[in-house]
């Protein structure tokens, strides 16, 4: 296992990904953890992440320097390297010339992080304003750039290593090899972390914590909740009861299809509740997206609680919380917290109903959850179902939500997804969906002037939704989607395609 100490880098989750891609388990932890707490985790290595601060800033993130004396190999990246050098008696100063972006790295000494890398000049990605000016005793320079004479360092006897650049990003092509060297040649990690081993351990943990008690789960039909349900069912059997709430904000025929698919493929107690009238009545006249979310969340809690009480003496509530949910909820430099964004869970139900929370997937990324689902034998259609927001179409109908506007969006979305599936792009995309805008435009259909709705099409590529890029779909596919929607969906006369990425945009329009 590798512990990644979070100093606030935007690349933290990417470091974790790179480690896990090598079948080595890792955790991102806050810098507030003590050396004893780190040691109790029994890691083979520690990575100090980068961060946007200077170590001399008053509120810059710090961790107890005692972790450097645990005898565990340490890799400092960017700010993490500066923290390590400063803590061990070296000198860090504001750089005479800041270095951002691509740089040419000259390797001065092979071995260590550069073992097996034959090229002497490499490309790397820099992002720093401070630089190491003097090294502590026992350290040596292993690589330099034109502007940064101390770009990589090592103290092999103490197993301290530092990189001023970012090895985890694609812009450092040999960075993956450097991280592999740290994991396997320096830390001695064994590549044994697989979804098979995770599943076995997670099932055992759930069985141990829940025992013979009853547990309930809000099932949405998405991959996260479905994998959570299947894993927990394998642990506790029919002591698990899932509750599926139809909020009237699902896609065309989705409630019926999900019920059929879930009952067919999951041998689990599932209670289906149609509460669509309650949701749609409460949303009447509401346009503000945050207000929509709060209304939907409140009604969901009421409906879920009422159904859960019928089950009786449940003591546990399961949720399909994922690692990005935790990482995105982090406060500045505080590391991961237990506070999850409101639209990823069921709000205050655990406290309100005095239930203990079970989150078996909370340290997994989405693609890892899909692999886990396949390992557990989940139906392929459920494994590869694209993410769908908890508030449903309410946040894809911009402005007021009404049965009429929902009907337009459902028909358009069905056309869109049909074309995406037919083209073979469905599994290639992270998400693809339609958004009904709260504006109309002039059009001409036949010999008549129209004044109808505008519909936006959104398709993105991503690995975990923390960042996303708009998908470069073929023009012929976009033309088919537009033509079919305008011709077949009454009330739409214009289709536009969203070409913004996250950041600065979000995936959903809200």
Tab-separated table of C-alpha atoms in Angstrom:
chain	number	residue	atom	x	y	z
A	1	UNK	CA	0.000	0.000	0.000
A	2	UNK	CA	1.082	3.566	-0.767
A	3	UNK	CA	-0.020	6.597	1.262
A	4	UNK	CA	-0.389	9.858	-0.691
A	5	UNK	CA	-0.312	12.920	1.543
A	6	UNK	CA	-2.568	15.617	0.147
A	7	UNK	CA	-0.903	19.022	-0.091
A	8	UNK	CA	-3.648	20.391	-2.334
A	9	UNK	CA	-2.440	19.413	-5.800
A	10	UNK	CA	-4.939	19.347	-8.640
A	11	UNK	CA	-3.202	16.111	-9.707
A	12	UNK	CA	-3.720	14.136	-6.480
A	13	UNK	CA	-6.320	11.802	-7.949
A	14	UNK	CA	-4.074	11.297	-10.975
A	15	UNK	CA	-1.211	10.175	-8.728
A	16	UNK	CA	-3.591	7.679	-7.126
A	17	UNK	CA	-4.665	6.443	-10.549
A	18	UNK	CA	-1.095	5.902	-11.665
A	19	UNK	CA	-0.367	3.856	-8.553
A	20	UNK	CA	-3.503	1.731	-8.917
A	21	UNK	CA	-2.864	1.154	-12.615
A	22	UNK	CA	0.141	-0.824	-11.384
A	23	UNK	CA	-2.159	-2.960	-9.165
A	24	UNK	CA	-0.869	-1.354	-5.985
A	25	UNK	CA	-3.454	-0.048	-3.521
A	26	UNK	CA	-3.139	3.539	-2.335
A	27	UNK	CA	-4.987	6.107	-0.239
A	28	UNK	CA	-4.997	9.903	-0.327
A	29	UNK	CA	-4.849	11.171	3.250
A	30	UNK	CA	-4.819	14.634	4.868
A	31	UNK	CA	-1.514	16.093	6.064
A	32	UNK	CA	-2.925	16.274	9.605
A	33	UNK	CA	-2.303	12.535	10.113
A	34	UNK	CA	0.413	11.847	12.677
A	35	UNK	CA	3.461	9.652	12.035
A	36	UNK	CA	1.897	7.008	14.290
A	37	UNK	CA	-1.319	7.025	12.239
A	38	UNK	CA	0.670	6.718	9.015
A	39	UNK	CA	2.745	3.881	10.424
A	40	UNK	CA	-0.392	2.062	11.588
A	41	UNK	CA	-1.537	1.935	7.954
A	42	UNK	CA	1.608	-0.119	7.278
A	43	UNK	CA	2.467	1.455	3.902
A	44	UNK	CA	5.351	0.346	1.723
A	45	UNK	CA	5.867	3.930	0.606
A	46	UNK	CA	4.776	7.536	1.068
A	47	UNK	CA	4.186	10.093	-1.690
A	48	UNK	CA	4.118	13.782	-0.779
A	49	UNK	CA	1.908	15.463	-3.364
A	50	UNK	CA	2.388	18.785	-5.069
A	51	UNK	CA	0.397	21.865	-4.185
A	52	UNK	CA	-0.128	25.510	-5.151
A	53	UNK	CA	1.513	27.030	-2.059
A	54	UNK	CA	4.982	28.152	-1.073
A	55	UNK	CA	6.344	26.431	2.034
A	56	UNK	CA	7.023	29.885	3.476
A	57	UNK	CA	3.402	31.025	3.249
A	58	UNK	CA	1.704	31.371	6.619
A	59	UNK	CA	-1.108	28.901	5.904
A	60	UNK	CA	0.734	26.563	3.572
A	61	UNK	CA	-0.005	22.862	4.168
A	62	UNK	CA	2.370	21.032	6.475
A	63	UNK	CA	2.616	17.525	7.824
A	64	UNK	CA	4.573	16.236	10.788
A	65	UNK	CA	8.167	15.889	9.584
A	66	UNK	CA	8.382	12.794	11.764
A	67	UNK	CA	6.939	10.796	8.868
A	68	UNK	CA	10.327	11.215	7.196
A	69	UNK	CA	11.919	9.270	10.064
A	70	UNK	CA	9.682	6.188	9.891
A	71	UNK	CA	12.099	4.264	7.663
A	72	UNK	CA	9.494	4.207	4.885
A	73	UNK	CA	10.572	5.291	1.359
A	74	UNK	CA	9.368	8.789	0.502
A	75	UNK	CA	8.788	10.409	-2.885
A	76	UNK	CA	8.223	14.164	-2.876
A	77	UNK	CA	6.606	15.685	-5.961
A	78	UNK	CA	6.902	19.441	-6.625
A	79	UNK	CA	5.753	21.109	-3.363
A	80	UNK	CA	6.171	17.702	-1.693
A	81	UNK	CA	9.851	17.649	-2.675
A	82	UNK	CA	10.322	21.188	-1.351
A	83	UNK	CA	8.652	20.271	1.945
A	84	UNK	CA	10.911	17.226	2.314
A	85	UNK	CA	14.101	19.150	1.524
A	86	UNK	CA	13.147	22.059	3.797
A	87	UNK	CA	12.208	19.697	6.672
A	88	UNK	CA	15.531	17.856	6.415
A	89	UNK	CA	17.638	21.033	6.592
A	90	UNK	CA	17.927	22.082	2.947
A	91	UNK	CA	17.077	25.469	1.485
A	92	UNK	CA	14.102	26.396	-0.708
A	93	UNK	CA	13.897	29.820	-2.299
A	94	UNK	CA	11.678	31.743	-4.671
A	95	UNK	CA	12.831	30.841	-8.170
A	96	UNK	CA	14.623	33.538	-10.174
A	97	UNK	CA	12.538	32.420	-13.127
A	98	UNK	CA	9.297	30.541	-12.570
A	99	UNK	CA	8.822	27.425	-14.638
A	100	UNK	CA	5.430	26.339	-15.952
A	101	UNK	CA	4.678	23.892	-18.741
A	102	UNK	CA	7.003	21.735	-20.808
A	103	UNK	CA	10.712	21.529	-19.980
A	104	UNK	CA	13.669	19.457	-21.132
A	105	UNK	CA	15.051	17.315	-18.319
A	106	UNK	CA	18.704	16.249	-18.374
A	107	UNK	CA	19.272	13.047	-16.393
A	108	UNK	CA	22.571	13.294	-14.512
A	109	UNK	CA	22.523	9.942	-12.733
A	110	UNK	CA	20.790	6.698	-13.648
A	111	UNK	CA	19.336	4.333	-11.102
A	112	UNK	CA	16.708	5.080	-8.499
A	113	UNK	CA	13.721	6.727	-10.151
A	114	UNK	CA	15.534	6.707	-13.509
A	115	UNK	CA	16.435	3.001	-13.503
A	116	UNK	CA	15.933	1.477	-16.940
A	117	UNK	CA	15.286	4.843	-18.607
A	118	UNK	CA	17.972	4.988	-21.267
A	119	UNK	CA	17.402	8.469	-22.687
A	120	UNK	CA	19.484	11.218	-21.108
A	121	UNK	CA	17.152	14.054	-22.129
A	122	UNK	CA	13.484	13.718	-21.315
A	123	UNK	CA	10.379	15.847	-21.576
A	124	UNK	CA	8.699	16.812	-18.306
A	125	UNK	CA	5.919	19.061	-17.032
A	126	UNK	CA	6.875	21.798	-14.581
A	127	UNK	CA	4.603	23.927	-12.401
A	128	UNK	CA	6.478	25.787	-9.658
A	129	UNK	CA	7.474	29.211	-8.403
A	130	UNK	CA	9.914	28.069	-5.684
A	131	UNK	CA	13.001	25.926	-6.203
A	132	UNK	CA	15.429	23.978	-4.053
A	133	UNK	CA	18.591	26.059	-3.612
A	134	UNK	CA	20.656	23.787	-1.337
A	135	UNK	CA	20.378	20.100	-0.464
A	136	UNK	CA	20.550	18.453	2.969
A	137	UNK	CA	23.505	16.216	3.738
A	138	UNK	CA	23.391	12.875	1.926
A	139	UNK	CA	21.366	14.121	-1.056
A	140	UNK	CA	22.555	14.362	-4.642
A	141	UNK	CA	21.155	15.928	-7.800
A	142	UNK	CA	19.940	13.345	-10.301
A	143	UNK	CA	18.375	15.593	-12.983
A	144	UNK	CA	18.256	19.256	-14.033
A	145	UNK	CA	16.531	21.555	-16.500
A	146	UNK	CA	17.825	24.775	-18.016
A	147	UNK	CA	15.963	26.879	-15.448
A	148	UNK	CA	16.015	24.469	-12.497
A	149	UNK	CA	19.401	23.044	-11.607
A	150	UNK	CA	17.896	20.822	-8.889
A	151	UNK	CA	15.003	19.156	-10.716
A	152	UNK	CA	15.374	15.661	-9.239
A	153	UNK	CA	17.184	14.468	-6.113
A	154	UNK	CA	17.826	11.340	-4.126
A	155	UNK	CA	19.276	10.071	-0.883
A	156	UNK	CA	19.405	6.377	-1.683
A	157	UNK	CA	20.632	5.258	1.748
A	158	UNK	CA	17.618	6.860	3.466
A	159	UNK	CA	15.274	6.156	0.510
A	160	UNK	CA	14.345	9.802	-0.010
A	161	UNK	CA	13.501	10.821	-3.561
A	162	UNK	CA	12.231	14.075	-5.021
A	163	UNK	CA	10.979	15.365	-8.362
A	164	UNK	CA	10.389	19.067	-8.976
A	165	UNK	CA	8.202	18.176	-11.979
A	166	UNK	CA	5.019	16.083	-12.224
A	167	UNK	CA	5.645	12.452	-13.248
A	168	UNK	CA	1.935	11.579	-13.038
A	169	UNK	CA	0.774	13.671	-16.021
A	170	UNK	CA	0.788	12.605	-19.663
A	171	UNK	CA	3.086	15.541	-20.469
A	172	UNK	CA	5.908	13.647	-18.715
A	173	UNK	CA	6.093	10.561	-20.984
A	174	UNK	CA	8.579	8.618	-18.842
A	175	UNK	CA	6.829	9.640	-15.627
A	176	UNK	CA	4.975	6.345	-15.411
A	177	UNK	CA	8.308	4.507	-15.468
A	178	UNK	CA	9.627	6.735	-12.673
A	179	UNK	CA	6.594	5.922	-10.542
A	180	UNK	CA	6.972	2.213	-11.314
A	181	UNK	CA	10.587	2.396	-10.148
A	182	UNK	CA	9.453	3.974	-6.902
A	183	UNK	CA	6.726	1.383	-6.350
A	184	UNK	CA	8.619	-1.769	-7.211
A	185	UNK	CA	12.385	-1.164	-7.084
A	186	UNK	CA	12.441	1.257	-4.160
A	187	UNK	CA	9.365	0.350	-2.073
A	188	UNK	CA	9.243	-3.339	-2.974
A	189	UNK	CA	5.482	-3.299	-3.598
A	190	UNK	CA	3.808	-6.436	-4.923
A	191	UNK	CA	1.257	-5.828	-7.729
A	192	UNK	CA	-1.472	-7.813	-5.994
A	193	UNK	CA	-4.321	-5.286	-5.779
A	194	UNK	CA	-7.018	-6.435	-8.197
A	195	UNK	CA	-10.789	-6.221	-8.267
A	196	UNK	CA	-10.909	-9.892	-7.315
A	197	UNK	CA	-8.881	-9.262	-4.172
A	198	UNK	CA	-10.821	-6.059	-3.432
A	199	UNK	CA	-14.158	-7.844	-3.774
A	200	UNK	CA	-13.118	-10.632	-1.418
A	201	UNK	CA	-11.870	-8.175	1.189
A	202	UNK	CA	-14.865	-5.804	0.852
A	203	UNK	CA	-17.396	-8.620	1.209
A	204	UNK	CA	-15.605	-9.871	4.312
A	205	UNK	CA	-15.571	-6.335	5.820
A	206	UNK	CA	-19.291	-5.819	5.211
A	207	UNK	CA	-20.107	-9.236	6.677
A	208	UNK	CA	-17.995	-8.466	9.739
A	209	UNK	CA	-19.465	-4.985	10.327
A	210	UNK	CA	-23.123	-5.790	9.569
A	211	UNK	CA	-23.331	-9.345	10.836
A	212	UNK	CA	-26.930	-10.600	10.902
A	213	UNK	CA	-28.432	-7.095	11.125
A	214	UNK	CA	-30.671	-5.632	8.433
A	215	UNK	CA	-29.362	-3.102	5.939
A	216	UNK	CA	-31.176	-0.850	3.460
A	217	UNK	CA	-29.980	0.783	0.250
A	218	UNK	CA	-31.413	3.425	-2.059
A	219	UNK	CA	-31.111	1.746	-5.464
A	220	UNK	CA	-31.071	4.006	-8.534
A	221	UNK	CA	-30.201	1.428	-11.175
A	222	UNK	CA	-26.874	3.134	-11.871
A	223	UNK	CA	-23.624	1.217	-11.774
A	224	UNK	CA	-22.576	2.582	-8.355
A	225	UNK	CA	-25.715	1.573	-6.459
A	226	UNK	CA	-26.083	-1.693	-8.417
A	227	UNK	CA	-22.517	-2.805	-7.642
A	228	UNK	CA	-22.976	-1.754	-4.019
A	229	UNK	CA	-26.189	-3.792	-3.813
A	230	UNK	CA	-24.644	-6.890	-5.361
A	231	UNK	CA	-21.529	-6.750	-3.176
A	232	UNK	CA	-23.534	-6.309	0.028
A	233	UNK	CA	-25.975	-9.030	-1.012
A	234	UNK	CA	-23.045	-11.424	-1.366
A	235	UNK	CA	-22.060	-10.478	2.186
A	236	UNK	CA	-25.420	-10.546	4.017
A	237	UNK	CA	-27.905	-12.165	1.624
A	238	UNK	CA	-31.546	-11.224	2.074
A	239	UNK	CA	-30.820	-9.093	5.126
A	240	UNK	CA	-30.357	-6.391	2.484
A	241	UNK	CA	-33.435	-4.593	1.169
A	242	UNK	CA	-33.148	-2.089	-1.689
A	243	UNK	CA	-35.603	0.745	-2.218
A	244	UNK	CA	-36.084	2.159	-5.715
A	245	UNK	CA	-37.963	5.479	-5.788
A	246	UNK	CA	-39.500	6.561	-9.107
A	247	UNK	CA	-39.429	10.348	-8.846
A	248	UNK	CA	-41.112	10.972	-12.197
A	249	UNK	CA	-37.876	12.466	-13.494
A	250	UNK	CA	-36.462	9.413	-15.220
A	251	UNK	CA	-35.854	8.938	-18.923
A	252	UNK	CA	-38.343	7.370	-21.357
A	253	UNK	CA	-39.547	3.946	-20.134
A	254	UNK	CA	-36.623	3.882	-17.694
A	255	UNK	CA	-38.556	2.931	-14.564
A	256	UNK	CA	-40.128	-0.138	-16.215
A	257	UNK	CA	-36.896	-1.181	-17.912
A	258	UNK	CA	-34.855	-0.825	-14.745
A	259	UNK	CA	-37.377	-2.770	-12.695
A	260	UNK	CA	-37.318	-5.602	-15.223
A	261	UNK	CA	-33.523	-5.593	-15.485
A	262	UNK	CA	-32.896	-5.349	-11.749
A	263	UNK	CA	-35.362	-8.099	-10.874
A	264	UNK	CA	-33.992	-10.306	-13.635
A	265	UNK	CA	-30.319	-9.940	-12.806
A	266	UNK	CA	-30.198	-9.182	-9.083
A	267	UNK	CA	-31.579	-11.825	-6.722
A	268	UNK	CA	-32.168	-9.144	-4.111
A	269	UNK	CA	-35.110	-7.838	-2.108
A	270	UNK	CA	-36.172	-4.716	-4.038
A	271	UNK	CA	-39.074	-2.442	-3.153
A	272	UNK	CA	-40.258	-0.220	-6.044
A	273	UNK	CA	-42.114	2.968	-5.069
A	274	UNK	CA	-43.885	5.296	-7.528
A	275	UNK	CA	-43.767	8.757	-5.937
A	276	UNK	CA	-43.720	10.753	-9.177
A	277	UNK	CA	-46.833	12.820	-8.310
A	278	UNK	CA	-45.237	14.067	-5.078
A	279	UNK	CA	-42.089	15.228	-6.831
A	280	UNK	CA	-43.768	16.886	-9.829
A	281	UNK	CA	-46.306	18.695	-7.655
A	282	UNK	CA	-43.567	20.105	-5.419
A	283	UNK	CA	-41.483	21.221	-8.432
A	284	UNK	CA	-44.306	23.152	-10.083
A	285	UNK	CA	-43.243	26.758	-10.683
A	286	UNK	CA	-39.642	26.188	-9.493
A	287	UNK	CA	-36.826	27.298	-11.818
A	288	UNK	CA	-33.772	27.724	-9.576
A	289	UNK	CA	-31.538	24.625	-9.937
A	290	UNK	CA	-30.376	24.547	-6.311
A	291	UNK	CA	-33.952	24.877	-5.099
A	292	UNK	CA	-34.921	21.966	-7.364
A	293	UNK	CA	-32.185	19.827	-5.840
A	294	UNK	CA	-33.268	20.652	-2.292
A	295	UNK	CA	-36.923	19.888	-3.014
A	296	UNK	CA	-36.053	16.585	-4.687
A	297	UNK	CA	-33.686	15.659	-1.854
A	298	UNK	CA	-36.252	16.491	0.837
A	299	UNK	CA	-39.062	14.502	-0.799
A	300	UNK	CA	-36.739	11.589	-1.494
A	301	UNK	CA	-35.801	11.501	2.174
A	302	UNK	CA	-39.457	11.511	3.227
A	303	UNK	CA	-40.408	8.739	0.794
A	304	UNK	CA	-37.314	6.675	1.545
A	305	UNK	CA	-37.788	6.994	5.295
A	306	UNK	CA	-41.456	5.953	5.065
A	307	UNK	CA	-40.547	2.853	3.045
A	308	UNK	CA	-37.589	2.028	5.275
A	309	UNK	CA	-39.804	2.076	8.368
A	310	UNK	CA	-41.962	-0.632	6.784
A	311	UNK	CA	-38.896	-2.865	6.685
A	312	UNK	CA	-38.552	-2.690	10.429
A	313	UNK	CA	-35.394	-2.894	12.500
A	314	UNK	CA	-32.737	-1.953	9.937
A	315	UNK	CA	-29.543	-0.708	11.581
A	316	UNK	CA	-27.437	0.106	8.526
A	317	UNK	CA	-27.764	2.307	5.458
A	318	UNK	CA	-25.635	1.523	2.400
A	319	UNK	CA	-24.519	4.130	-0.145
A	320	UNK	CA	-22.631	3.930	-3.419
A	321	UNK	CA	-20.248	6.768	-2.521
A	322	UNK	CA	-17.123	6.820	-4.725
A	323	UNK	CA	-13.654	8.268	-4.200
A	324	UNK	CA	-14.189	11.329	-6.456
A	325	UNK	CA	-17.227	12.213	-4.301
A	326	UNK	CA	-14.873	12.397	-1.328
A	327	UNK	CA	-12.011	14.147	-3.129
A	328	UNK	CA	-14.321	16.820	-4.593
A	329	UNK	CA	-15.664	17.547	-1.113
A	330	UNK	CA	-12.238	18.365	0.289
A	331	UNK	CA	-11.520	21.702	1.915
A	332	UNK	CA	-8.336	23.489	0.868
A	333	UNK	CA	-5.283	21.416	1.879
A	334	UNK	CA	-7.418	19.458	4.321
A	335	UNK	CA	-7.269	16.161	2.537
A	336	UNK	CA	-10.272	13.925	1.975
A	337	UNK	CA	-13.149	14.373	4.392
A	338	UNK	CA	-16.266	12.410	5.186
A	339	UNK	CA	-18.481	15.209	3.877
A	340	UNK	CA	-20.022	14.169	0.568
A	341	UNK	CA	-21.781	16.495	-1.849
A	342	UNK	CA	-25.514	16.485	-1.196
A	343	UNK	CA	-26.525	15.120	-4.580
A	344	UNK	CA	-24.336	12.020	-4.209
A	345	UNK	CA	-26.142	10.549	-1.228
A	346	UNK	CA	-29.356	10.615	0.761
A	347	UNK	CA	-28.578	13.631	2.883
A	348	UNK	CA	-29.215	13.370	6.603
A	349	UNK	CA	-30.922	9.982	6.599
A	350	UNK	CA	-28.222	8.159	8.585
A	351	UNK	CA	-28.485	10.657	11.457
A	352	UNK	CA	-32.257	11.117	11.211
A	353	UNK	CA	-32.971	7.395	11.241
A	354	UNK	CA	-30.086	6.570	13.587
A	355	UNK	CA	-28.498	4.304	10.988
A	356	UNK	CA	-24.855	3.323	10.644
A	357	UNK	CA	-23.380	4.083	7.232
A	358	UNK	CA	-21.848	1.423	4.965
A	359	UNK	CA	-19.902	2.681	1.926
A	360	UNK	CA	-17.932	-0.242	0.459
A	361	UNK	CA	-16.925	1.620	-2.722
A	362	UNK	CA	-15.766	4.893	-1.171
A	363	UNK	CA	-12.126	4.409	-2.156
A	364	UNK	CA	-12.803	3.377	-5.761
A	365	UNK	CA	-12.913	5.387	-8.967
A	366	UNK	CA	-15.768	4.870	-11.435
A	367	UNK	CA	-13.807	2.731	-13.879
A	368	UNK	CA	-12.712	0.545	-10.957
A	369	UNK	CA	-16.365	0.154	-9.933
A	370	UNK	CA	-17.181	-1.111	-13.432
A	371	UNK	CA	-14.356	-3.653	-13.163
A	372	UNK	CA	-15.673	-4.692	-9.762
A	373	UNK	CA	-19.168	-5.081	-11.216
A	374	UNK	CA	-17.819	-7.394	-13.922
A	375	UNK	CA	-15.899	-9.363	-11.275
A	376	UNK	CA	-19.097	-9.785	-9.236
A	377	UNK	CA	-21.038	-10.949	-12.289
A	378	UNK	CA	-23.251	-7.889	-12.749
A	379	UNK	CA	-25.186	-7.694	-16.025
A	380	UNK	CA	-23.193	-5.897	-18.766
A	381	UNK	CA	-26.009	-3.400	-19.401
A	382	UNK	CA	-25.867	-2.306	-15.768
A	383	UNK	CA	-22.059	-2.279	-15.660
A	384	UNK	CA	-21.848	0.062	-18.643
A	385	UNK	CA	-24.858	2.268	-17.903
A	386	UNK	CA	-23.800	5.891	-18.254
A	387	UNK	CA	-24.005	8.049	-15.111
A	388	UNK	CA	-27.381	9.660	-14.488
A	389	UNK	CA	-27.868	12.438	-11.913
A	390	UNK	CA	-29.852	11.782	-8.746
A	391	UNK	CA	-32.264	14.678	-9.443
A	392	UNK	CA	-32.828	13.173	-12.881
A	393	UNK	CA	-34.229	15.217	-15.752
A	394	UNK	CA	-35.111	18.052	-13.369
A	395	UNK	CA	-31.606	19.466	-13.868
A	396	UNK	CA	-31.670	18.846	-17.616
A	397	UNK	CA	-34.900	20.783	-18.025
A	398	UNK	CA	-33.517	24.256	-17.455
A	399	UNK	CA	-36.137	26.502	-15.915
A	400	UNK	CA	-39.495	25.233	-14.691
A	401	UNK	CA	-40.105	21.486	-14.703
A	402	UNK	CA	-43.477	20.515	-16.127
A	403	UNK	CA	-44.936	17.270	-17.515
A	404	UNK	CA	-45.008	18.868	-20.990
A	405	UNK	CA	-41.343	19.925	-20.929
A	406	UNK	CA	-40.297	16.574	-19.445
A	407	UNK	CA	-42.114	14.806	-22.285
A	408	UNK	CA	-40.210	16.830	-24.911
A	409	UNK	CA	-36.873	16.081	-23.253
A	410	UNK	CA	-37.657	12.369	-22.828
A	411	UNK	CA	-38.423	11.954	-26.526
A	412	UNK	CA	-35.346	13.907	-27.609
A	413	UNK	CA	-33.093	12.047	-25.177
A	414	UNK	CA	-34.423	8.694	-26.420
A	415	UNK	CA	-33.544	9.658	-30.001
A	416	UNK	CA	-30.095	10.830	-28.935
A	417	UNK	CA	-29.246	7.691	-26.957
A	418	UNK	CA	-30.641	5.477	-29.726
A	419	UNK	CA	-28.301	7.062	-32.260
A	420	UNK	CA	-25.347	6.965	-29.860
A	421	UNK	CA	-25.892	3.246	-29.206
A	422	UNK	CA	-26.382	2.455	-32.905
A	423	UNK	CA	-23.138	4.249	-33.755
A	424	UNK	CA	-21.135	2.217	-31.209
A	425	UNK	CA	-20.209	5.278	-29.159
A	426	UNK	CA	-22.240	4.534	-26.024
A	427	UNK	CA	-19.473	2.670	-24.174
A	428	UNK	CA	-16.791	4.997	-25.490
A	429	UNK	CA	-18.407	8.045	-23.872
A	430	UNK	CA	-18.574	8.935	-20.198
A	431	UNK	CA	-21.973	10.566	-20.672
A	432	UNK	CA	-24.252	11.604	-23.516
A	433	UNK	CA	-27.540	13.391	-22.948
A	434	UNK	CA	-29.903	16.166	-24.026
A	435	UNK	CA	-30.722	19.421	-22.228
A	436	UNK	CA	-33.920	21.410	-22.821
A	437	UNK	CA	-33.145	25.130	-22.710
A	438	UNK	CA	-35.520	27.776	-21.304
A	439	UNK	CA	-35.437	29.790	-24.540
A	440	UNK	CA	-37.090	29.500	-27.941
A	441	UNK	CA	-35.947	30.389	-31.429
A	442	UNK	CA	-37.494	31.062	-34.819
A	443	UNK	CA	-37.468	28.276	-37.386
A	444	UNK	CA	-39.115	27.262	-40.640
A	445	UNK	CA	-40.802	23.888	-41.027
A	446	UNK	CA	-42.454	23.374	-44.400
A	447	UNK	CA	-44.004	26.702	-45.350
A	448	UNK	CA	-44.611	27.733	-41.771
A	449	UNK	CA	-42.662	29.917	-39.404
A	450	UNK	CA	-42.106	28.262	-36.016
A	451	UNK	CA	-41.142	29.523	-32.595
A	452	UNK	CA	-40.067	26.471	-30.639
A	453	UNK	CA	-37.625	25.107	-28.047
A	454	UNK	CA	-33.856	24.829	-28.373
A	455	UNK	CA	-32.258	21.550	-27.336
A	456	UNK	CA	-28.568	21.133	-26.429
A	457	UNK	CA	-26.691	17.877	-26.912
A	458	UNK	CA	-23.877	17.073	-24.470
A	459	UNK	CA	-21.353	14.233	-24.897
A	460	UNK	CA	-18.122	14.016	-22.906
A	461	UNK	CA	-15.110	11.791	-22.396
A	462	UNK	CA	-13.803	11.256	-18.871
A	463	UNK	CA	-12.440	8.621	-16.518
A	464	UNK	CA	-13.957	9.746	-13.226
A	465	UNK	CA	-15.940	12.972	-13.897
A	466	UNK	CA	-13.380	15.077	-12.024
A	467	UNK	CA	-12.301	16.444	-15.395
A	468	UNK	CA	-13.984	15.933	-18.762
A	469	UNK	CA	-13.511	16.883	-22.394
A	470	UNK	CA	-16.250	17.305	-24.975
A	471	UNK	CA	-16.450	14.370	-27.353
A	472	UNK	CA	-15.476	14.898	-30.991
A	473	UNK	CA	-18.419	12.981	-32.413
A	474	UNK	CA	-18.519	12.452	-36.199
A	475	UNK	CA	-20.384	15.172	-38.050
A	476	UNK	CA	-22.633	12.615	-39.745
A	477	UNK	CA	-23.680	11.278	-36.337
A	478	UNK	CA	-24.437	14.766	-35.045
A	479	UNK	CA	-26.406	15.490	-38.225
A	480	UNK	CA	-28.500	12.328	-37.756
A	481	UNK	CA	-29.188	13.210	-34.131
A	482	UNK	CA	-30.221	16.766	-35.010
A	483	UNK	CA	-32.373	15.775	-37.979
A	484	UNK	CA	-34.218	13.056	-36.097
A	485	UNK	CA	-34.895	15.222	-33.032
A	486	UNK	CA	-36.220	18.141	-35.094
A	487	UNK	CA	-38.320	15.868	-37.321
A	488	UNK	CA	-39.635	13.508	-34.629
A	489	UNK	CA	-39.909	15.558	-31.436
A	490	UNK	CA	-42.739	18.031	-31.478
A	491	UNK	CA	-41.726	21.324	-29.876
A	492	UNK	CA	-38.043	21.437	-30.926
A	493	UNK	CA	-36.810	23.352	-33.971
A	494	UNK	CA	-33.109	23.836	-33.154
A	495	UNK	CA	-30.349	21.553	-31.831
A	496	UNK	CA	-26.950	22.824	-30.608
A	497	UNK	CA	-23.844	20.881	-29.521
A	498	UNK	CA	-21.959	21.754	-26.322
A	499	UNK	CA	-18.193	22.000	-26.939
A	500	UNK	CA	-17.086	23.088	-23.449
A	501	UNK	CA	-14.871	21.014	-21.156
A	502	UNK	CA	-14.735	20.539	-17.375
A	503	UNK	CA	-13.249	22.786	-16.098
A	504	UNK	CA	-14.302	25.516	-16.637
A	505	UNK	CA	-17.791	24.139	-17.328
A	506	UNK	CA	-19.427	21.278	-15.441
A	507	UNK	CA	-20.685	18.128	-17.128
A	508	UNK	CA	-24.329	18.779	-16.249
A	509	UNK	CA	-25.880	22.116	-17.218
A	510	UNK	CA	-28.096	22.403	-14.097
